[in-house]
PDB file of C-alpha atoms and ligand atoms in Angstrom:
ATOM      1  CA  MET B1243      13.182  93.080  44.858  1.00  0.00           C
ATOM      2  CA  SER B1244      12.059  96.580  43.964  1.00  0.00           C
ATOM      3  CA  PRO B1245      14.868  98.873  42.751  1.00  0.00           C
ATOM      4  CA  GLN B1246      14.653 101.270  45.691  1.00  0.00           C
ATOM      5  CA  PHE B1247      15.647  98.379  47.968  1.00  0.00           C
ATOM      6  CA  ARG B1248      18.643  97.285  45.943  1.00  0.00           C
ATOM      7  CA  ILE B1249      21.827  97.109  48.001  1.00  0.00           C
ATOM      8  CA  LEU B1250      24.827  98.163  45.956  1.00  0.00           C
ATOM      9  CA  PRO B1251      28.244  96.494  46.235  1.00  0.00           C
ATOM     10  CA  ARG B1252      31.285  97.811  48.041  1.00  0.00           C
ATOM     11  CA  ALA B1253      31.860 101.585  48.223  1.00  0.00           C
ATOM     12  CA  PRO B1254      29.730 102.726  45.281  1.00  0.00           C
ATOM     13  CA  GLY B1255      29.979 106.410  44.529  1.00  0.00           C
ATOM     14  CA  GLY B1256      32.981 106.586  46.846  1.00  0.00           C
ATOM     15  CA  ARG B1257      31.462 105.865  50.241  1.00  0.00           C
ATOM     16  CA  ARG B1258      34.114 107.128  52.602  1.00  0.00           C
ATOM     17  CA  ARG B1259      36.362 104.698  54.423  1.00  0.00           C
ATOM     18  CA  LEU B1260      36.653 105.379  58.099  1.00  0.00           C
ATOM     19  CA  VAL B1261      38.641 103.787  60.909  1.00  0.00           C
ATOM     20  CA  VAL B1262      38.069 105.099  64.419  1.00  0.00           C
ATOM     21  CA  GLY B1263      39.695 104.058  67.675  1.00  0.00           C
ATOM     22  CA  ASN B1264      37.263 104.046  70.580  1.00  0.00           C
ATOM     23  CA  TRP B1265      39.582 104.338  73.559  1.00  0.00           C
ATOM     24  CA  LYS B1266      36.749 103.780  76.075  1.00  0.00           C
ATOM     25  CA  MET B1267      38.075 104.439  79.637  1.00  0.00           C
ATOM     26  CA  ASN B1268      41.716 104.264  78.502  1.00  0.00           C
ATOM     27  CA  PRO B1269      44.568 104.993  78.820  1.00  0.00           C
ATOM     28  CA  ALA B1270      44.965 105.455  82.575  1.00  0.00           C
ATOM     29  CA  THR B1271      45.884 109.150  82.587  1.00  0.00           C
ATOM     30  CA  VAL B1272      45.287 112.227  80.469  1.00  0.00           C
ATOM     31  CA  ASP B1273      49.050 112.589  79.945  1.00  0.00           C
ATOM     32  CA  GLU B1274      49.128 109.087  78.475  1.00  0.00           C
ATOM     33  CA  ALA B1275      46.186 109.950  76.233  1.00  0.00           C
ATOM     34  CA  VAL B1276      48.069 112.964  74.892  1.00  0.00           C
ATOM     35  CA  ALA B1277      51.165 110.853  74.201  1.00  0.00           C
ATOM     36  CA  LEU B1278      49.110 108.147  72.491  1.00  0.00           C
ATOM     37  CA  ALA B1279      47.303 110.698  70.335  1.00  0.00           C
ATOM     38  CA  ALA B1280      50.616 112.171  69.182  1.00  0.00           C
ATOM     39  CA  GLU B1281      51.728 108.707  68.039  1.00  0.00           C
ATOM     40  CA  VAL B1282      48.449 107.906  66.307  1.00  0.00           C
ATOM     41  CA  ALA B1283      48.570 111.235  64.472  1.00  0.00           C
ATOM     42  CA  ARG B1284      51.683 109.993  62.660  1.00  0.00           C
ATOM     43  CA  ILE B1285      49.874 107.014  61.089  1.00  0.00           C
ATOM     44  CA  GLU B1286      49.911 106.979  57.289  1.00  0.00           C
ATOM     45  CA  ALA B1287      46.211 107.211  56.481  1.00  0.00           C
ATOM     46  CA  GLY B1288      46.157 107.097  52.665  1.00  0.00           C
ATOM     47  CA  GLY B1289      42.548 107.549  51.549  1.00  0.00           C
ATOM     48  CA  VAL B1290      41.154 106.427  54.898  1.00  0.00           C
ATOM     49  CA  GLU B1291      39.719 108.918  57.351  1.00  0.00           C
ATOM     50  CA  VAL B1292      41.184 108.121  60.757  1.00  0.00           C
ATOM     51  CA  GLY B1293      39.696 109.131  64.082  1.00  0.00           C
ATOM     52  CA  ILE B1294      40.150 108.613  67.787  1.00  0.00           C
ATOM     53  CA  ALA B1295      37.572 108.869  70.556  1.00  0.00           C
ATOM     54  CA  PRO B1296      39.377 109.551  73.840  1.00  0.00           C
ATOM     55  CA  PRO B1297      37.624 109.869  77.219  1.00  0.00           C
ATOM     56  CA  ALA B1298      35.779 113.192  77.652  1.00  0.00           C
ATOM     57  CA  ILE B1299      38.269 114.531  80.172  1.00  0.00           C
ATOM     58  CA  ALA B1300      41.132 114.140  77.691  1.00  0.00           C
ATOM     59  CA  LEU B1301      39.324 115.648  74.685  1.00  0.00           C
ATOM     60  CA  GLY B1302      40.643 119.199  75.081  1.00  0.00           C
ATOM     61  CA  ARG B1303      44.305 118.329  75.433  1.00  0.00           C
ATOM     62  CA  VAL B1304      44.172 115.590  72.811  1.00  0.00           C
ATOM     63  CA  SER B1305      42.502 117.952  70.385  1.00  0.00           C
ATOM     64  CA  ASP B1306      45.235 120.574  70.923  1.00  0.00           C
ATOM     65  CA  THR B1307      47.877 117.880  70.420  1.00  0.00           C
ATOM     66  CA  VAL B1308      46.603 116.682  67.030  1.00  0.00           C
ATOM     67  CA  ARG B1309      45.469 120.054  65.677  1.00  0.00           C
ATOM     68  CA  GLY B1310      46.767 120.591  62.159  1.00  0.00           C
ATOM     69  CA  THR B1311      47.033 116.841  61.453  1.00  0.00           C
ATOM     70  CA  ALA B1312      44.526 114.733  59.515  1.00  0.00           C
ATOM     71  CA  LEU B1313      43.546 112.800  62.648  1.00  0.00           C
ATOM     72  CA  ARG B1314      39.967 113.534  63.698  1.00  0.00           C
ATOM     73  CA  VAL B1315      38.871 113.638  67.315  1.00  0.00           C
ATOM     74  CA  TYR B1316      35.494 112.234  68.371  1.00  0.00           C
ATOM     75  CA  ALA B1317      33.699 112.200  71.705  1.00  0.00           C
ATOM     76  CA  GLN B1318      32.463 108.846  73.010  1.00  0.00           C
ATOM     77  CA  ASP B1319      29.023 110.219  73.818  1.00  0.00           C
ATOM     78  CA  VAL B1320      27.075 113.460  73.748  1.00  0.00           C
ATOM     79  CA  HIS B1321      23.913 114.660  75.453  1.00  0.00           C
ATOM     80  CA  TRP B1322      20.747 115.722  73.665  1.00  0.00           C
ATOM     81  CA  GLU B1323      20.367 118.963  75.655  1.00  0.00           C
ATOM     82  CA  GLN B1324      22.611 122.015  75.321  1.00  0.00           C
ATOM     83  CA  THR B1325      23.039 122.884  79.008  1.00  0.00           C
ATOM     84  CA  GLY B1326      21.278 122.132  82.277  1.00  0.00           C
ATOM     85  CA  ALA B1327      21.038 119.800  85.230  1.00  0.00           C
ATOM     86  CA  PHE B1328      22.585 116.725  83.629  1.00  0.00           C
ATOM     87  CA  THR B1329      25.436 115.626  85.890  1.00  0.00           C
ATOM     88  CA  ALA B1330      28.533 114.231  84.160  1.00  0.00           C
ATOM     89  CA  GLN B1331      27.239 114.891  80.658  1.00  0.00           C
ATOM     90  CA  THR B1332      28.782 116.696  77.685  1.00  0.00           C
ATOM     91  CA  SER B1333      26.738 118.811  75.274  1.00  0.00           C
ATOM     92  CA  THR B1334      27.259 119.343  71.565  1.00  0.00           C
ATOM     93  CA  SER B1335      28.178 123.011  72.061  1.00  0.00           C
ATOM     94  CA  MET B1336      30.956 121.995  74.469  1.00  0.00           C
ATOM     95  CA  LEU B1337      32.511 119.907  71.711  1.00  0.00           C
ATOM     96  CA  ALA B1338      32.738 122.834  69.296  1.00  0.00           C
ATOM     97  CA  GLY B1339      36.334 123.336  68.209  1.00  0.00           C
ATOM     98  CA  ILE B1340      37.387 120.206  70.120  1.00  0.00           C
ATOM     99  CA  ALA B1341      35.760 117.237  68.399  1.00  0.00           C
ATOM    100  CA  VAL B1342      34.396 116.743  64.879  1.00  0.00           C
ATOM    101  CA  GLY B1343      31.720 114.425  66.141  1.00  0.00           C
ATOM    102  CA  SER B1344      30.650 111.782  68.603  1.00  0.00           C
ATOM    103  CA  ILE B1345      29.954 108.116  68.934  1.00  0.00           C
ATOM    104  CA  VAL B1346      26.379 107.505  70.109  1.00  0.00           C
ATOM    105  CA  GLY B1347      24.562 104.354  71.158  1.00  0.00           C
ATOM    106  CA  HIS B1348      27.587 102.252  72.040  1.00  0.00           C
ATOM    107  CA  SER B1349      26.422  99.009  73.627  1.00  0.00           C
ATOM    108  CA  GLU B1350      28.395  99.864  76.778  1.00  0.00           C
ATOM    109  CA  MET B1351      26.360 103.088  77.074  1.00  0.00           C
ATOM    110  CA  ARG B1352      23.163 101.152  76.441  1.00  0.00           C
ATOM    111  CA  ARG B1353      24.222  98.584  79.076  1.00  0.00           C
ATOM    112  CA  ASP B1354      25.709 100.858  81.765  1.00  0.00           C
ATOM    113  CA  GLN B1355      23.944 104.187  81.257  1.00  0.00           C
ATOM    114  CA  GLY B1356      20.550 102.994  80.105  1.00  0.00           C
ATOM    115  CA  ASP B1357      20.648 104.417  76.593  1.00  0.00           C
ATOM    116  CA  SER B1358      17.565 103.361  74.642  1.00  0.00           C
ATOM    117  CA  ASP B1359      16.989 103.608  70.905  1.00  0.00           C
ATOM    118  CA  ALA B1360      14.926 106.767  71.532  1.00  0.00           C
ATOM    119  CA  ARG B1361      17.784 108.369  73.467  1.00  0.00           C
ATOM    120  CA  VAL B1362      20.267 107.369  70.809  1.00  0.00           C
ATOM    121  CA  ALA B1363      18.096 109.071  68.197  1.00  0.00           C
ATOM    122  CA  ALA B1364      17.863 112.210  70.361  1.00  0.00           C
ATOM    123  CA  LYS B1365      21.624 112.323  70.859  1.00  0.00           C
ATOM    124  CA  ALA B1366      22.315 111.798  67.154  1.00  0.00           C
ATOM    125  CA  THR B1367      19.789 114.482  66.246  1.00  0.00           C
ATOM    126  CA  ALA B1368      21.381 117.004  68.618  1.00  0.00           C
ATOM    127  CA  ALA B1369      24.853 116.245  67.292  1.00  0.00           C
ATOM    128  CA  LEU B1370      23.884 116.470  63.621  1.00  0.00           C
ATOM    129  CA  ARG B1371      21.939 119.696  64.271  1.00  0.00           C
ATOM    130  CA  ALA B1372      25.095 121.163  65.816  1.00  0.00           C
ATOM    131  CA  GLY B1373      27.067 120.269  62.685  1.00  0.00           C
ATOM    132  CA  LEU B1374      28.871 117.361  64.334  1.00  0.00           C
ATOM    133  CA  ARG B1375      29.444 113.956  62.821  1.00  0.00           C
ATOM    134  CA  VAL B1376      27.888 110.889  64.346  1.00  0.00           C
ATOM    135  CA  ILE B1377      28.959 107.265  64.540  1.00  0.00           C
ATOM    136  CA  LEU B1378      25.817 105.449  65.643  1.00  0.00           C
ATOM    137  CA  CYS B1379      26.394 101.977  67.086  1.00  0.00           C
ATOM    138  CA  LEU B1380      24.049  99.041  66.961  1.00  0.00           C
ATOM    139  CA  GLY B1381      24.257  95.274  67.136  1.00  0.00           C
ATOM    140  CA  GLU B1382      22.776  92.195  68.701  1.00  0.00           C
ATOM    141  CA  SER B1383      23.690  90.247  71.855  1.00  0.00           C
ATOM    142  CA  LEU B1384      24.794  86.624  71.846  1.00  0.00           C
ATOM    143  CA  ALA B1385      21.415  85.489  73.175  1.00  0.00           C
ATOM    144  CA  GLN B1386      19.671  87.397  70.395  1.00  0.00           C
ATOM    145  CA  ARG B1387      21.957  85.895  67.721  1.00  0.00           C
ATOM    146  CA  ASN B1388      21.538  82.385  69.119  1.00  0.00           C
ATOM    147  CA  GLY B1389      17.801  82.946  69.269  1.00  0.00           C
ATOM    148  CA  GLY B1390      17.731  83.835  65.576  1.00  0.00           C
ATOM    149  CA  GLU B1391      16.702  87.411  66.390  1.00  0.00           C
ATOM    150  CA  THR B1392      19.602  89.304  64.800  1.00  0.00           C
ATOM    151  CA  ASP B1393      17.565  90.654  61.891  1.00  0.00           C
ATOM    152  CA  VAL B1394      14.668  91.725  64.112  1.00  0.00           C
ATOM    153  CA  VAL B1395      17.031  93.505  66.517  1.00  0.00           C
ATOM    154  CA  LEU B1396      18.841  95.358  63.733  1.00  0.00           C
ATOM    155  CA  GLU B1397      15.501  96.261  62.179  1.00  0.00           C
ATOM    156  CA  ARG B1398      14.274  97.685  65.486  1.00  0.00           C
ATOM    157  CA  GLN B1399      17.489  99.574  66.193  1.00  0.00           C
ATOM    158  CA  VAL B1400      17.364 101.205  62.760  1.00  0.00           C
ATOM    159  CA  ARG B1401      13.650 101.966  62.984  1.00  0.00           C
ATOM    160  CA  ASP B1402      13.667 103.345  66.540  1.00  0.00           C
ATOM    161  CA  GLY B1403      17.249 104.616  66.819  1.00  0.00           C
ATOM    162  CA  ILE B1404      17.607 106.219  63.387  1.00  0.00           C
ATOM    163  CA  GLY B1405      14.004 106.546  62.225  1.00  0.00           C
ATOM    164  CA  PRO B1406      13.211 109.567  64.470  1.00  0.00           C
ATOM    165  CA  ILE B1407      16.218 111.585  63.215  1.00  0.00           C
ATOM    166  CA  PRO B1408      14.944 114.284  60.821  1.00  0.00           C
ATOM    167  CA  ARG B1409      15.656 113.144  57.278  1.00  0.00           C
ATOM    168  CA  ASP B1410      17.241 116.447  56.245  1.00  0.00           C
ATOM    169  CA  LEU B1411      19.942 115.912  58.873  1.00  0.00           C
ATOM    170  CA  LEU B1412      20.671 112.434  57.578  1.00  0.00           C
ATOM    171  CA  ALA B1413      20.627 113.566  53.975  1.00  0.00           C
ATOM    172  CA  ALA B1414      23.069 116.396  54.636  1.00  0.00           C
ATOM    173  CA  GLU B1415      26.202 115.946  52.571  1.00  0.00           C
ATOM    174  CA  ARG B1416      24.898 112.557  51.467  1.00  0.00           C
ATOM    175  CA  GLY B1417      25.940 110.560  54.452  1.00  0.00           C
ATOM    176  CA  VAL B1418      29.286 112.208  55.066  1.00  0.00           C
ATOM    177  CA  ARG B1419      28.314 113.251  58.570  1.00  0.00           C
ATOM    178  CA  SER B1420      26.591 110.115  59.716  1.00  0.00           C
ATOM    179  CA  ALA B1421      28.133 106.681  59.893  1.00  0.00           C
ATOM    180  CA  ILE B1422      26.875 103.512  61.498  1.00  0.00           C
ATOM    181  CA  ALA B1423      28.952 100.962  63.371  1.00  0.00           C
ATOM    182  CA  TYR B1424      27.682  97.398  63.416  1.00  0.00           C
ATOM    183  CA  GLU B1425      29.061  96.046  66.678  1.00  0.00           C
ATOM    184  CA  PRO B1426      27.731  92.640  67.682  1.00  0.00           C
ATOM    185  CA  ILE B1427      27.903  92.694  71.486  1.00  0.00           C
ATOM    186  CA  TRP B1428      29.273  89.159  71.645  1.00  0.00           C
ATOM    187  CA  ALA B1429      32.331  90.244  69.638  1.00  0.00           C
ATOM    188  CA  ILE B1430      33.218  93.293  71.742  1.00  0.00           C
ATOM    189  CA  GLY B1431      36.314  92.770  73.864  1.00  0.00           C
ATOM    190  CA  THR B1432      36.000  88.995  73.618  1.00  0.00           C
ATOM    191  CA  GLY B1433      38.672  88.257  71.034  1.00  0.00           C
ATOM    192  CA  VAL B1434      35.958  86.473  69.060  1.00  0.00           C
ATOM    193  CA  ALA B1435      35.355  88.661  66.037  1.00  0.00           C
ATOM    194  CA  ALA B1436      32.434  88.053  63.715  1.00  0.00           C
ATOM    195  CA  SER B1437      33.311  86.506  60.377  1.00  0.00           C
ATOM    196  CA  GLY B1438      33.487  88.705  57.311  1.00  0.00           C
ATOM    197  CA  SER B1439      30.334  87.103  55.972  1.00  0.00           C
ATOM    198  CA  GLN B1440      28.436  87.661  59.237  1.00  0.00           C
ATOM    199  CA  ALA B1441      29.493  91.322  59.103  1.00  0.00           C
ATOM    200  CA  SER B1442      28.492  91.654  55.437  1.00  0.00           C
ATOM    201  CA  GLU B1443      25.134  90.055  56.103  1.00  0.00           C
ATOM    202  CA  ALA B1444      24.372  92.394  59.011  1.00  0.00           C
ATOM    203  CA  VAL B1445      25.562  95.460  57.136  1.00  0.00           C
ATOM    204  CA  ARG B1446      23.373  94.501  54.186  1.00  0.00           C
ATOM    205  CA  LYS B1447      20.393  94.137  56.504  1.00  0.00           C
ATOM    206  CA  ILE B1448      21.096  97.559  58.055  1.00  0.00           C
ATOM    207  CA  ARG B1449      21.287  99.186  54.588  1.00  0.00           C
ATOM    208  CA  LEU B1450      18.022  97.548  53.605  1.00  0.00           C
ATOM    209  CA  GLU B1451      16.316  98.871  56.744  1.00  0.00           C
ATOM    210  CA  LEU B1452      17.768 102.338  56.123  1.00  0.00           C
ATOM    211  CA  LEU B1453      16.254 102.293  52.645  1.00  0.00           C
ATOM    212  CA  ARG B1454      12.928 101.186  54.118  1.00  0.00           C
ATOM    213  CA  ILE B1455      12.836 104.219  56.427  1.00  0.00           C
ATOM    214  CA  GLY B1456      13.776 106.577  53.611  1.00  0.00           C
ATOM    215  CA  VAL B1457      17.500 106.976  54.289  1.00  0.00           C
ATOM    216  CA  ASP B1458      20.001 106.362  51.486  1.00  0.00           C
ATOM    217  CA  GLY B1459      21.601 103.247  52.907  1.00  0.00           C
ATOM    218  CA  ASN B1460      23.840 102.872  49.882  1.00  0.00           C
ATOM    219  CA  ALA B1461      25.452 106.250  50.644  1.00  0.00           C
ATOM    220  CA  THR B1462      25.863 105.525  54.360  1.00  0.00           C
ATOM    221  CA  THR B1463      29.271 104.480  55.616  1.00  0.00           C
ATOM    222  CA  ILE B1464      28.986 101.388  57.804  1.00  0.00           C
ATOM    223  CA  LEU B1465      31.818 100.168  60.004  1.00  0.00           C
ATOM    224  CA  TYR B1466      32.325  96.844  61.702  1.00  0.00           C
ATOM    225  CA  GLY B1467      33.402  96.768  65.353  1.00  0.00           C
ATOM    226  CA  GLY B1468      34.183  93.943  67.766  1.00  0.00           C
ATOM    227  CA  SER B1469      37.642  92.395  68.346  1.00  0.00           C
ATOM    228  CA  VAL B1470      39.144  94.005  65.258  1.00  0.00           C
ATOM    229  CA  SER B1471      42.904  93.419  65.411  1.00  0.00           C
ATOM    230  CA  ALA B1472      45.816  93.419  63.019  1.00  0.00           C
ATOM    231  CA  ALA B1473      45.209  89.680  62.693  1.00  0.00           C
ATOM    232  CA  SER B1474      41.456  89.826  62.074  1.00  0.00           C
ATOM    233  CA  VAL B1475      41.138  93.041  60.062  1.00  0.00           C
ATOM    234  CA  GLY B1476      41.769  91.465  56.639  1.00  0.00           C
ATOM    235  CA  GLU B1477      38.478  89.630  56.958  1.00  0.00           C
ATOM    236  CA  PHE B1478      36.580  92.922  57.312  1.00  0.00           C
ATOM    237  CA  ALA B1479      38.611  94.923  54.818  1.00  0.00           C
ATOM    238  CA  ARG B1480      37.567  92.299  52.241  1.00  0.00           C
ATOM    239  CA  ALA B1481      33.971  91.983  53.416  1.00  0.00           C
ATOM    240  CA  GLU B1482      31.400  93.359  51.019  1.00  0.00           C
ATOM    241  CA  GLY B1483      29.690  96.491  52.291  1.00  0.00           C
ATOM    242  CA  VAL B1484      32.053  97.094  55.225  1.00  0.00           C
ATOM    243  CA  ASP B1485      33.612 100.546  54.864  1.00  0.00           C
ATOM    244  CA  GLY B1486      35.891 100.613  57.881  1.00  0.00           C
ATOM    245  CA  ALA B1487      36.201  99.710  61.538  1.00  0.00           C
ATOM    246  CA  LEU B1488      35.439 100.941  65.025  1.00  0.00           C
ATOM    247  CA  VAL B1489      38.307  99.561  67.053  1.00  0.00           C
ATOM    248  CA  GLY B1490      38.523  99.195  70.824  1.00  0.00           C
ATOM    249  CA  GLY B1491      41.486  97.485  72.499  1.00  0.00           C
ATOM    250  CA  ALA B1492      43.717  97.352  69.407  1.00  0.00           C
ATOM    251  CA  SER B1493      43.411 101.120  68.917  1.00  0.00           C
ATOM    252  CA  LEU B1494      45.487 101.658  72.078  1.00  0.00           C
ATOM    253  CA  LYS B1495      48.536 100.147  70.335  1.00  0.00           C
ATOM    254  CA  PRO B1496      49.668 102.593  67.649  1.00  0.00           C
ATOM    255  CA  GLU B1497      51.469  99.992  65.506  1.00  0.00           C
ATOM    256  CA  GLU B1498      48.517  97.653  65.516  1.00  0.00           C
ATOM    257  CA  PHE B1499      46.087 100.493  64.846  1.00  0.00           C
ATOM    258  CA  ALA B1500      48.293 101.559  61.914  1.00  0.00           C
ATOM    259  CA  ALA B1501      48.049  98.031  60.487  1.00  0.00           C
ATOM    260  CA  ILE B1502      44.251  98.166  60.801  1.00  0.00           C
ATOM    261  CA  VAL B1503      44.118 101.517  59.002  1.00  0.00           C
ATOM    262  CA  ALA B1504      46.441 100.154  56.302  1.00  0.00           C
ATOM    263  CA  ALA B1505      44.065  97.265  55.617  1.00  0.00           C
ATOM    264  CA  PHE B1506      41.354  99.719  54.506  1.00  0.00           C
ATOM    265  CA  ARG B1507      43.626 101.916  52.376  1.00  0.00           C
TER     266      ARG B1507
HETATM  267  P1  13P Q  51      37.097  95.799  70.929  1.00  0.00           P
HETATM  268  O1  13P Q  51      37.787  96.146  69.610  1.00  0.00           O
HETATM  269  O2  13P Q  51      37.998  95.970  72.110  1.00  0.00           O
HETATM  270  O3  13P Q  51      36.420  94.486  70.848  1.00  0.00           O
HETATM  271  O4  13P Q  51      35.944  96.903  71.127  1.00  0.00           O
HETATM  272  C1  13P Q  51      35.102  97.176  70.075  1.00  0.00           C
HETATM  273  C2  13P Q  51      34.290  98.369  70.414  1.00  0.00           C
HETATM  274  O5  13P Q  51      33.426  98.312  71.264  1.00  0.00           O
HETATM  275  C3  13P Q  51      34.555  99.606  69.681  1.00  0.00           C
HETATM  276  O6  13P Q  51      33.587 100.553  69.938  1.00  0.00           O
END
């Protein structure tokens, strides 16, 4: 293998460790979101960067609640345009002072809102241009995994979902602003997490494809997401190449989320 395609072992050059709770459409009220955020802000983070991604309507109040703490607030999605006739959408400029960044390309957005790889690239580009961080999600479905297509799907998602993002935006701060979350769709909300070796294999493939498109995959933080719990997290904290987690259901329980953060410390 040529040297430019060599995948380096775990956290070389201090790739940052990141654990983010994607609250999805939870909890049931904005008041509950504020209360949950206050509890999560007390988690002992050690060297791990900890974030939460509350629903858009709760972002303002949650952000005020955790201001001055180390907890970072992310949006769950962001639009590629700044303003205009885009009902229900949030632009990057609206997040200024409220969120440090946004998730883009979550499989639930691809499934329910029709996000394509091209749209994901446009959203990530807009966010990075605005100085926001991005957690870009990708991953294969069960049918794709069973059909032996995992590698081809990851290759395509990197090529078409990350490839169009201007390289200077991806190079900025050597990967500090952009992270990737490998979230196999079959593991999301099912209680059936991938194994550590499946995660490592996919993450390795993603880094290889990043290198192929001229992005420093070895400097890019890659998270695993999909049924991460206090019980399953050890598997991923030990998995080569996995730098953290994007956590759904378990991130709504502060004690369990704290245990997940602790596993990556
Ligand atoms: P679960 O942890 O609930 O499986 O959700 C994972 C996820 O989609 C995080 O973005």
